mmCIF file of N, CA and C in Angstrom:
data_model
loop_
_atom_site.group_PDB
_atom_site.id
_atom_site.type_symbol
_atom_site.label_atom_id
_atom_site.label_comp_id
_atom_site.label_asym_id
_atom_site.label_seq_id
_atom_site.Cartn_x
_atom_site.Cartn_y
_atom_site.Cartn_z
ATOM 1 N N MET A 240 65.436 -180.825 36.807
ATOM 2 C CA MET A 240 65.624 -181.653 37.975
ATOM 3 C C MET A 240 64.359 -181.581 38.829
ATOM 4 N N LYS A 241 63.826 -182.713 39.157
ATOM 5 C CA LYS A 241 62.602 -182.761 39.943
ATOM 6 C C LYS A 241 62.960 -182.874 41.426
ATOM 7 N N ILE A 242 62.377 -181.993 42.210
ATOM 8 C CA ILE A 242 62.591 -181.994 43.660
ATOM 9 C C ILE A 242 61.403 -182.680 44.325
ATOM 10 N N THR A 243 61.694 -183.701 45.096
ATOM 11 C CA THR A 243 60.635 -184.433 45.791
ATOM 12 C C THR A 243 60.776 -184.221 47.299
ATOM 13 N N GLU A 244 59.769 -184.657 48.032
ATOM 14 C CA GLU A 244 59.847 -184.555 49.487
ATOM 15 C C GLU A 244 60.996 -185.399 50.020
ATOM 16 N N GLU A 245 61.272 -186.522 49.354
ATOM 17 C CA GLU A 245 62.392 -187.364 49.778
ATOM 18 C C GLU A 245 63.715 -186.625 49.585
ATOM 19 N N THR A 246 63.816 -185.852 48.497
ATOM 20 C CA THR A 246 65.029 -185.057 48.261
ATOM 21 C C THR A 246 65.230 -184.060 49.397
ATOM 22 N N ILE A 247 64.158 -183.373 49.783
ATOM 23 C CA ILE A 247 64.242 -182.388 50.861
ATOM 24 C C ILE A 247 64.615 -183.068 52.177
ATOM 25 N N LYS A 248 64.029 -184.200 52.454
ATOM 26 C CA LYS A 248 64.345 -184.930 53.690
ATOM 27 C C LYS A 248 65.812 -185.358 53.694
ATOM 28 N N HIS A 249 66.299 -185.811 52.531
ATOM 29 C CA HIS A 249 67.697 -186.248 52.420
ATOM 30 C C HIS A 249 68.649 -185.077 52.647
ATOM 31 N N VAL A 250 68.374 -183.950 52.005
ATOM 32 C CA VAL A 250 69.225 -182.765 52.168
ATOM 33 C C VAL A 250 69.164 -182.275 53.615
ATOM 34 N N ALA A 251 67.975 -182.305 54.211
ATOM 35 C CA ALA A 251 67.835 -181.898 55.609
ATOM 36 C C ALA A 251 68.661 -182.795 56.524
ATOM 37 N N GLU A 252 68.659 -184.094 56.248
ATOM 38 C CA GLU A 252 69.445 -185.024 57.059
ATOM 39 C C GLU A 252 70.933 -184.752 56.905
ATOM 40 N N LEU A 253 71.385 -184.525 55.663
ATOM 41 C CA LEU A 253 72.793 -184.219 55.429
ATOM 42 C C LEU A 253 73.206 -182.920 56.118
ATOM 43 N N SER A 254 72.274 -181.968 56.169
ATOM 44 C CA SER A 254 72.550 -180.663 56.766
ATOM 45 C C SER A 254 72.291 -180.638 58.262
ATOM 46 N N ARG A 255 71.815 -181.767 58.770
ATOM 47 C CA ARG A 255 71.465 -181.887 60.187
ATOM 48 C C ARG A 255 70.414 -180.861 60.591
ATOM 49 N N LEU A 256 69.415 -180.718 59.721
ATOM 50 C CA LEU A 256 68.278 -179.841 59.990
ATOM 51 C C LEU A 256 67.076 -180.694 60.331
ATOM 52 N N GLU A 257 66.253 -180.190 61.202
ATOM 53 C CA GLU A 257 65.037 -180.902 61.559
ATOM 54 C C GLU A 257 63.834 -180.066 61.128
ATOM 55 N N PHE A 258 62.950 -180.669 60.348
ATOM 56 C CA PHE A 258 61.724 -180.017 59.900
ATOM 57 C C PHE A 258 60.536 -180.817 60.376
ATOM 58 N N LYS A 259 59.462 -180.126 60.659
ATOM 59 C CA LYS A 259 58.213 -180.814 60.968
ATOM 60 C C LYS A 259 57.660 -181.379 59.672
ATOM 61 N N GLU A 260 56.907 -182.451 59.771
ATOM 62 C CA GLU A 260 56.377 -183.123 58.579
ATOM 63 C C GLU A 260 55.521 -182.182 57.736
ATOM 64 N N ASP A 261 54.781 -181.275 58.378
ATOM 65 C CA ASP A 261 53.919 -180.364 57.615
ATOM 66 C C ASP A 261 54.706 -179.240 56.934
ATOM 67 N N GLU A 262 55.993 -179.078 57.250
ATOM 68 C CA GLU A 262 56.828 -178.061 56.612
ATOM 69 C C GLU A 262 57.484 -178.577 55.337
ATOM 70 N N ILE A 263 57.619 -179.882 55.206
ATOM 71 C CA ILE A 263 58.345 -180.482 54.081
ATOM 72 C C ILE A 263 57.724 -180.090 52.743
ATOM 73 N N GLY A 264 56.401 -180.094 52.652
ATOM 74 C CA GLY A 264 55.738 -179.739 51.397
ATOM 75 C C GLY A 264 56.061 -178.323 50.956
ATOM 76 N N GLY A 265 56.066 -177.387 51.908
ATOM 77 C CA GLY A 265 56.398 -175.998 51.577
ATOM 78 C C GLY A 265 57.826 -175.850 51.100
ATOM 79 N N PHE A 266 58.756 -176.540 51.783
ATOM 80 C CA PHE A 266 60.160 -176.478 51.364
ATOM 81 C C PHE A 266 60.361 -177.125 49.997
ATOM 82 N N THR A 267 59.599 -178.176 49.713
ATOM 83 C CA THR A 267 59.703 -178.842 48.411
ATOM 84 C C THR A 267 59.301 -177.886 47.300
ATOM 85 N N ALA A 268 58.200 -177.179 47.501
ATOM 86 C CA ALA A 268 57.733 -176.209 46.493
ATOM 87 C C ALA A 268 58.740 -175.077 46.321
ATOM 88 N N GLN A 269 59.255 -174.555 47.441
ATOM 89 C CA GLN A 269 60.226 -173.462 47.365
ATOM 90 C C GLN A 269 61.495 -173.895 46.642
ATOM 91 N N MET A 270 61.989 -175.067 46.967
ATOM 92 C CA MET A 270 63.216 -175.541 46.327
ATOM 93 C C MET A 270 62.989 -175.807 44.844
ATOM 94 N N SER A 271 61.817 -176.300 44.497
ATOM 95 C CA SER A 271 61.497 -176.512 43.079
ATOM 96 C C SER A 271 61.511 -175.189 42.331
ATOM 97 N N ASP A 272 60.947 -174.144 42.936
ATOM 98 C CA ASP A 272 60.950 -172.821 42.304
ATOM 99 C C ASP A 272 62.368 -172.293 42.130
ATOM 100 N N ILE A 273 63.213 -172.502 43.123
ATOM 101 C CA ILE A 273 64.598 -172.038 43.039
ATOM 102 C C ILE A 273 65.337 -172.763 41.918
ATOM 103 N N ILE A 274 65.145 -174.081 41.816
ATOM 104 C CA ILE A 274 65.804 -174.854 40.760
ATOM 105 C C ILE A 274 65.312 -174.413 39.388
ATOM 106 N N LYS A 275 64.003 -174.143 39.255
ATOM 107 C CA LYS A 275 63.464 -173.670 37.970
ATOM 108 C C LYS A 275 64.084 -172.341 37.583
ATOM 109 N N MET A 276 64.238 -171.422 38.553
ATOM 110 C CA MET A 276 64.857 -170.129 38.243
ATOM 111 C C MET A 276 66.303 -170.308 37.810
ATOM 112 N N ALA A 277 67.033 -171.208 38.470
ATOM 113 C CA ALA A 277 68.426 -171.460 38.096
ATOM 114 C C ALA A 277 68.511 -172.040 36.688
ATOM 115 N N GLU A 278 67.568 -172.924 36.343
ATOM 116 C CA GLU A 278 67.557 -173.495 34.994
ATOM 117 C C GLU A 278 67.244 -172.419 33.958
ATOM 118 N N GLN A 279 66.347 -171.490 34.284
ATOM 119 C CA GLN A 279 66.044 -170.385 33.364
ATOM 120 C C GLN A 279 67.280 -169.517 33.157
ATOM 121 N N LEU A 280 68.002 -169.233 34.246
ATOM 122 C CA LEU A 280 69.196 -168.399 34.127
ATOM 123 C C LEU A 280 70.284 -169.091 33.317
ATOM 124 N N SER A 281 70.415 -170.394 33.453
ATOM 125 C CA SER A 281 71.454 -171.098 32.707
ATOM 126 C C SER A 281 71.129 -171.161 31.217
ATOM 127 N N ALA A 282 69.869 -170.941 30.855
ATOM 128 C CA ALA A 282 69.484 -170.955 29.449
ATOM 129 C C ALA A 282 69.779 -169.630 28.746
ATOM 130 N N VAL A 283 70.088 -168.589 29.510
ATOM 131 C CA VAL A 283 70.348 -167.267 28.937
ATOM 132 C C VAL A 283 71.723 -167.260 28.283
ATOM 133 N N ASP A 284 71.788 -166.718 27.060
ATOM 134 C CA ASP A 284 73.054 -166.631 26.348
ATOM 135 C C ASP A 284 73.849 -165.436 26.882
ATOM 136 N N THR A 285 74.967 -165.708 27.513
ATOM 137 C CA THR A 285 75.796 -164.646 28.087
ATOM 138 C C THR A 285 77.115 -164.488 27.341
ATOM 139 N N THR A 286 77.149 -164.941 26.111
ATOM 140 C CA THR A 286 78.359 -164.827 25.309
ATOM 141 C C THR A 286 78.720 -163.355 25.145
ATOM 142 N N GLY A 287 79.956 -163.020 25.454
ATOM 143 C CA GLY A 287 80.432 -161.652 25.309
ATOM 144 C C GLY A 287 80.079 -160.733 26.474
ATOM 145 N N VAL A 288 79.392 -161.242 27.454
ATOM 146 C CA VAL A 288 79.046 -160.419 28.621
ATOM 147 C C VAL A 288 80.141 -160.608 29.666
ATOM 148 N N PRO A 289 80.779 -159.507 30.078
ATOM 149 C CA PRO A 289 81.857 -159.652 31.061
ATOM 150 C C PRO A 289 81.315 -160.052 32.431
ATOM 151 N N GLU A 290 82.169 -160.718 33.203
ATOM 152 C CA GLU A 290 81.786 -161.118 34.556
ATOM 153 C C GLU A 290 81.519 -159.882 35.409
ATOM 154 N N THR A 291 80.572 -160.012 36.303
ATOM 155 C CA THR A 291 80.303 -158.952 37.261
ATOM 156 C C THR A 291 80.825 -159.418 38.603
ATOM 157 N N VAL A 292 81.810 -158.705 39.095
ATOM 158 C CA VAL A 292 82.382 -159.055 40.381
ATOM 159 C C VAL A 292 81.852 -158.125 41.468
ATOM 160 N N GLN A 293 81.749 -156.853 41.140
ATOM 161 C CA GLN A 293 81.283 -155.841 42.082
ATOM 162 C C GLN A 293 80.302 -154.940 41.351
ATOM 163 N N ILE A 294 79.108 -154.784 41.890
ATOM 164 C CA ILE A 294 78.118 -153.978 41.188
ATOM 165 C C ILE A 294 78.167 -152.510 41.577
ATOM 166 N N VAL A 295 78.870 -152.194 42.650
ATOM 167 C CA VAL A 295 78.990 -150.815 43.096
ATOM 168 C C VAL A 295 80.427 -150.377 42.870
ATOM 169 N N ASP A 296 80.604 -149.217 42.282
ATOM 170 C CA ASP A 296 81.958 -148.706 42.099
ATOM 171 C C ASP A 296 82.506 -148.250 43.438
ATOM 172 N N ARG A 297 83.513 -148.947 43.896
ATOM 173 C CA ARG A 297 84.136 -148.588 45.163
ATOM 174 C C ARG A 297 85.647 -148.594 44.976
ATOM 175 N N ASP A 298 86.243 -147.529 45.384
ATOM 176 C CA ASP A 298 87.696 -147.479 45.386
ATOM 177 C C ASP A 298 88.173 -147.765 46.795
ATOM 178 N N THR A 299 89.215 -148.531 46.906
ATOM 179 C CA THR A 299 89.780 -148.811 48.205
ATOM 180 C C THR A 299 90.539 -147.587 48.681
ATOM 181 N N THR A 300 90.197 -147.133 49.854
ATOM 182 C CA THR A 300 90.858 -145.972 50.418
ATOM 183 C C THR A 300 91.920 -146.454 51.392
ATOM 184 N N PHE A 301 93.133 -146.060 51.132
ATOM 185 C CA PHE A 301 94.226 -146.455 52.003
ATOM 186 C C PHE A 301 94.622 -145.278 52.875
ATOM 187 N N ARG A 302 95.023 -145.582 54.075
ATOM 188 C CA ARG A 302 95.572 -144.563 54.951
ATOM 189 C C ARG A 302 96.888 -145.093 55.492
ATOM 190 N N GLU A 303 97.692 -144.197 55.955
ATOM 191 C CA GLU A 303 98.966 -144.601 56.521
ATOM 192 C C GLU A 303 98.710 -145.394 57.800
ATOM 193 N N ASP A 304 99.392 -146.504 57.910
ATOM 194 C CA ASP A 304 99.234 -147.348 59.085
ATOM 195 C C ASP A 304 100.258 -146.930 60.124
ATOM 196 N N LYS A 305 99.809 -146.121 61.065
ATOM 197 C CA LYS A 305 100.728 -145.662 62.101
ATOM 198 C C LYS A 305 100.073 -145.870 63.460
ATOM 199 N N PRO A 306 100.854 -146.266 64.429
ATOM 200 C CA PRO A 306 100.297 -146.508 65.758
ATOM 201 C C PRO A 306 99.833 -145.198 66.394
ATOM 202 N N GLU A 307 98.764 -145.306 67.138
ATOM 203 C CA GLU A 307 98.251 -144.152 67.856
ATOM 204 C C GLU A 307 98.153 -144.509 69.324
ATOM 205 N N HIS A 308 98.329 -143.534 70.162
ATOM 206 C CA HIS A 308 98.191 -143.774 71.591
ATOM 207 C C HIS A 308 96.715 -143.686 71.939
ATOM 208 N N TRP A 309 96.195 -144.795 72.411
ATOM 209 C CA TRP A 309 94.796 -144.790 72.824
ATOM 210 C C TRP A 309 94.708 -144.377 74.271
ATOM 211 N N GLN A 310 93.656 -144.770 74.892
ATOM 212 C CA GLN A 310 93.454 -144.418 76.288
ATOM 213 C C GLN A 310 94.179 -145.410 77.184
ATOM 214 N N ASP A 311 94.220 -145.097 78.438
ATOM 215 C CA ASP A 311 94.843 -146.027 79.363
ATOM 216 C C ASP A 311 93.875 -147.187 79.647
ATOM 217 N N ARG A 312 94.375 -148.252 80.231
ATOM 218 C CA ARG A 312 93.612 -149.473 80.472
ATOM 219 C C ARG A 312 92.362 -149.209 81.301
ATOM 220 N N ASP A 313 92.481 -148.438 82.356
ATOM 221 C CA ASP A 313 91.322 -148.195 83.227
ATOM 222 C C ASP A 313 90.197 -147.474 82.483
ATOM 223 N N THR A 314 90.553 -146.529 81.633
ATOM 224 C CA THR A 314 89.536 -145.807 80.870
ATOM 225 C C THR A 314 88.838 -146.733 79.886
ATOM 226 N N MET A 315 89.616 -147.604 79.240
ATOM 227 C CA MET A 315 89.008 -148.534 78.283
ATOM 228 C C MET A 315 88.136 -149.567 78.986
ATOM 229 N N LEU A 316 88.540 -150.024 80.167
ATOM 230 C CA LEU A 316 87.797 -151.061 80.869
ATOM 231 C C LEU A 316 86.548 -150.546 81.576
ATOM 232 N N LYS A 317 86.375 -149.240 81.654
ATOM 233 C CA LYS A 317 85.205 -148.737 82.380
ATOM 234 C C LYS A 317 83.898 -149.061 81.645
ATOM 235 N N ASN A 318 83.942 -149.325 80.348
ATOM 236 C CA ASN A 318 82.739 -149.665 79.587
ATOM 237 C C ASN A 318 82.536 -151.169 79.421
ATOM 238 N N VAL A 319 83.430 -151.953 79.970
ATOM 239 C CA VAL A 319 83.350 -153.408 79.844
ATOM 240 C C VAL A 319 82.350 -153.942 80.873
ATOM 241 N N PRO A 320 81.403 -154.818 80.434
ATOM 242 C CA PRO A 320 80.409 -155.323 81.381
ATOM 243 C C PRO A 320 81.003 -156.148 82.514
ATOM 244 N N GLU A 321 81.990 -157.008 82.211
ATOM 245 C CA GLU A 321 82.617 -157.827 83.252
ATOM 246 C C GLU A 321 84.123 -157.807 83.058
ATOM 247 N N LYS A 322 84.833 -157.641 84.162
ATOM 248 C CA LYS A 322 86.294 -157.649 84.103
ATOM 249 C C LYS A 322 86.841 -158.334 85.345
ATOM 250 N N ALA A 323 88.059 -158.828 85.217
ATOM 251 C CA ALA A 323 88.717 -159.492 86.341
ATOM 252 C C ALA A 323 90.219 -159.302 86.208
ATOM 253 N N ASN A 324 90.847 -158.812 87.245
ATOM 254 C CA ASN A 324 92.299 -158.626 87.296
ATOM 255 C C ASN A 324 92.839 -157.811 86.124
ATOM 256 N N GLY A 325 92.108 -156.808 85.705
ATOM 257 C CA GLY A 325 92.562 -155.938 84.620
ATOM 258 C C GLY A 325 92.335 -156.482 83.229
ATOM 259 N N TYR A 326 91.592 -157.574 83.104
ATOM 260 C CA TYR A 326 91.297 -158.170 81.804
ATOM 261 C C TYR A 326 89.792 -158.212 81.582
ATOM 262 N N ILE A 327 89.381 -158.320 80.331
ATOM 263 C CA ILE A 327 87.966 -158.446 79.996
ATOM 264 C C ILE A 327 87.549 -159.887 80.246
ATOM 265 N N LYS A 328 86.478 -160.067 80.985
ATOM 266 C CA LYS A 328 85.976 -161.404 81.290
ATOM 267 C C LYS A 328 84.931 -161.772 80.242
ATOM 268 N N VAL A 329 85.117 -162.925 79.611
ATOM 269 C CA VAL A 329 84.204 -163.387 78.565
ATOM 270 C C VAL A 329 83.611 -164.726 78.966
ATOM 271 N N PRO A 330 82.466 -165.094 78.383
ATOM 272 C CA PRO A 330 81.861 -166.384 78.731
ATOM 273 C C PRO A 330 82.726 -167.548 78.269
ATOM 274 N N VAL A 331 82.662 -168.636 79.002
ATOM 275 C CA VAL A 331 83.380 -169.854 78.644
ATOM 276 C C VAL A 331 82.678 -170.471 77.440
ATOM 277 N N ILE A 332 83.440 -170.781 76.390
ATOM 278 C CA ILE A 332 82.835 -171.423 75.216
ATOM 279 C C ILE A 332 83.350 -172.840 75.022
ATOM 280 N N ILE A 333 84.430 -173.193 75.694
ATOM 281 C CA ILE A 333 84.952 -174.547 75.618
ATOM 282 C C ILE A 333 85.102 -175.052 77.049
ATOM 283 N N ASN A 334 84.368 -176.077 77.370
ATOM 284 C CA ASN A 334 84.463 -176.674 78.694
ATOM 285 C C ASN A 334 85.522 -177.774 78.676
ATOM 286 N N LYS A 335 86.376 -177.767 79.659
ATOM 287 C CA LYS A 335 87.411 -178.804 79.748
ATOM 288 C C LYS A 335 86.868 -179.986 80.533
ATOM 289 N N ASP A 336 87.338 -181.179 80.179
ATOM 290 C CA ASP A 336 87.015 -182.367 80.949
ATOM 291 C C ASP A 336 87.802 -182.350 82.251
ATOM 292 N N ASP A 337 87.355 -183.127 83.202
ATOM 293 C CA ASP A 337 88.073 -183.241 84.465
ATOM 294 C C ASP A 337 89.450 -183.874 84.262
ATOM 295 N N ASN A 338 89.612 -184.644 83.174
ATOM 296 C CA ASN A 338 90.877 -185.341 82.911
ATOM 297 C C ASN A 338 91.915 -184.434 82.265
ATOM 298 N N ASP A 339 91.520 -183.266 81.771
ATOM 299 C CA ASP A 339 92.466 -182.376 81.078
ATOM 300 C C ASP A 339 93.287 -181.559 82.056
#
């Protein structure tokens, strides 16, 4: 598969990414290299090779799920940067319209 500057521009538009014109050539070369590596990997015969899901041997450690008494509210809130009326104050991430 040949990667062209037009391909990169098209993918950037679909992804809503903005690149400077002088960056397009570098991304084209990088993407071409990535596609070539993927094509090389697909040419490798993996018949009889089991799937690799996890490369590190890890056993899941379970513990009993039991409630514990933590600290009281005032002790927990003493490390909070902003609080109001006994609650943690967080930045607004959704602004409401005046009509709501």
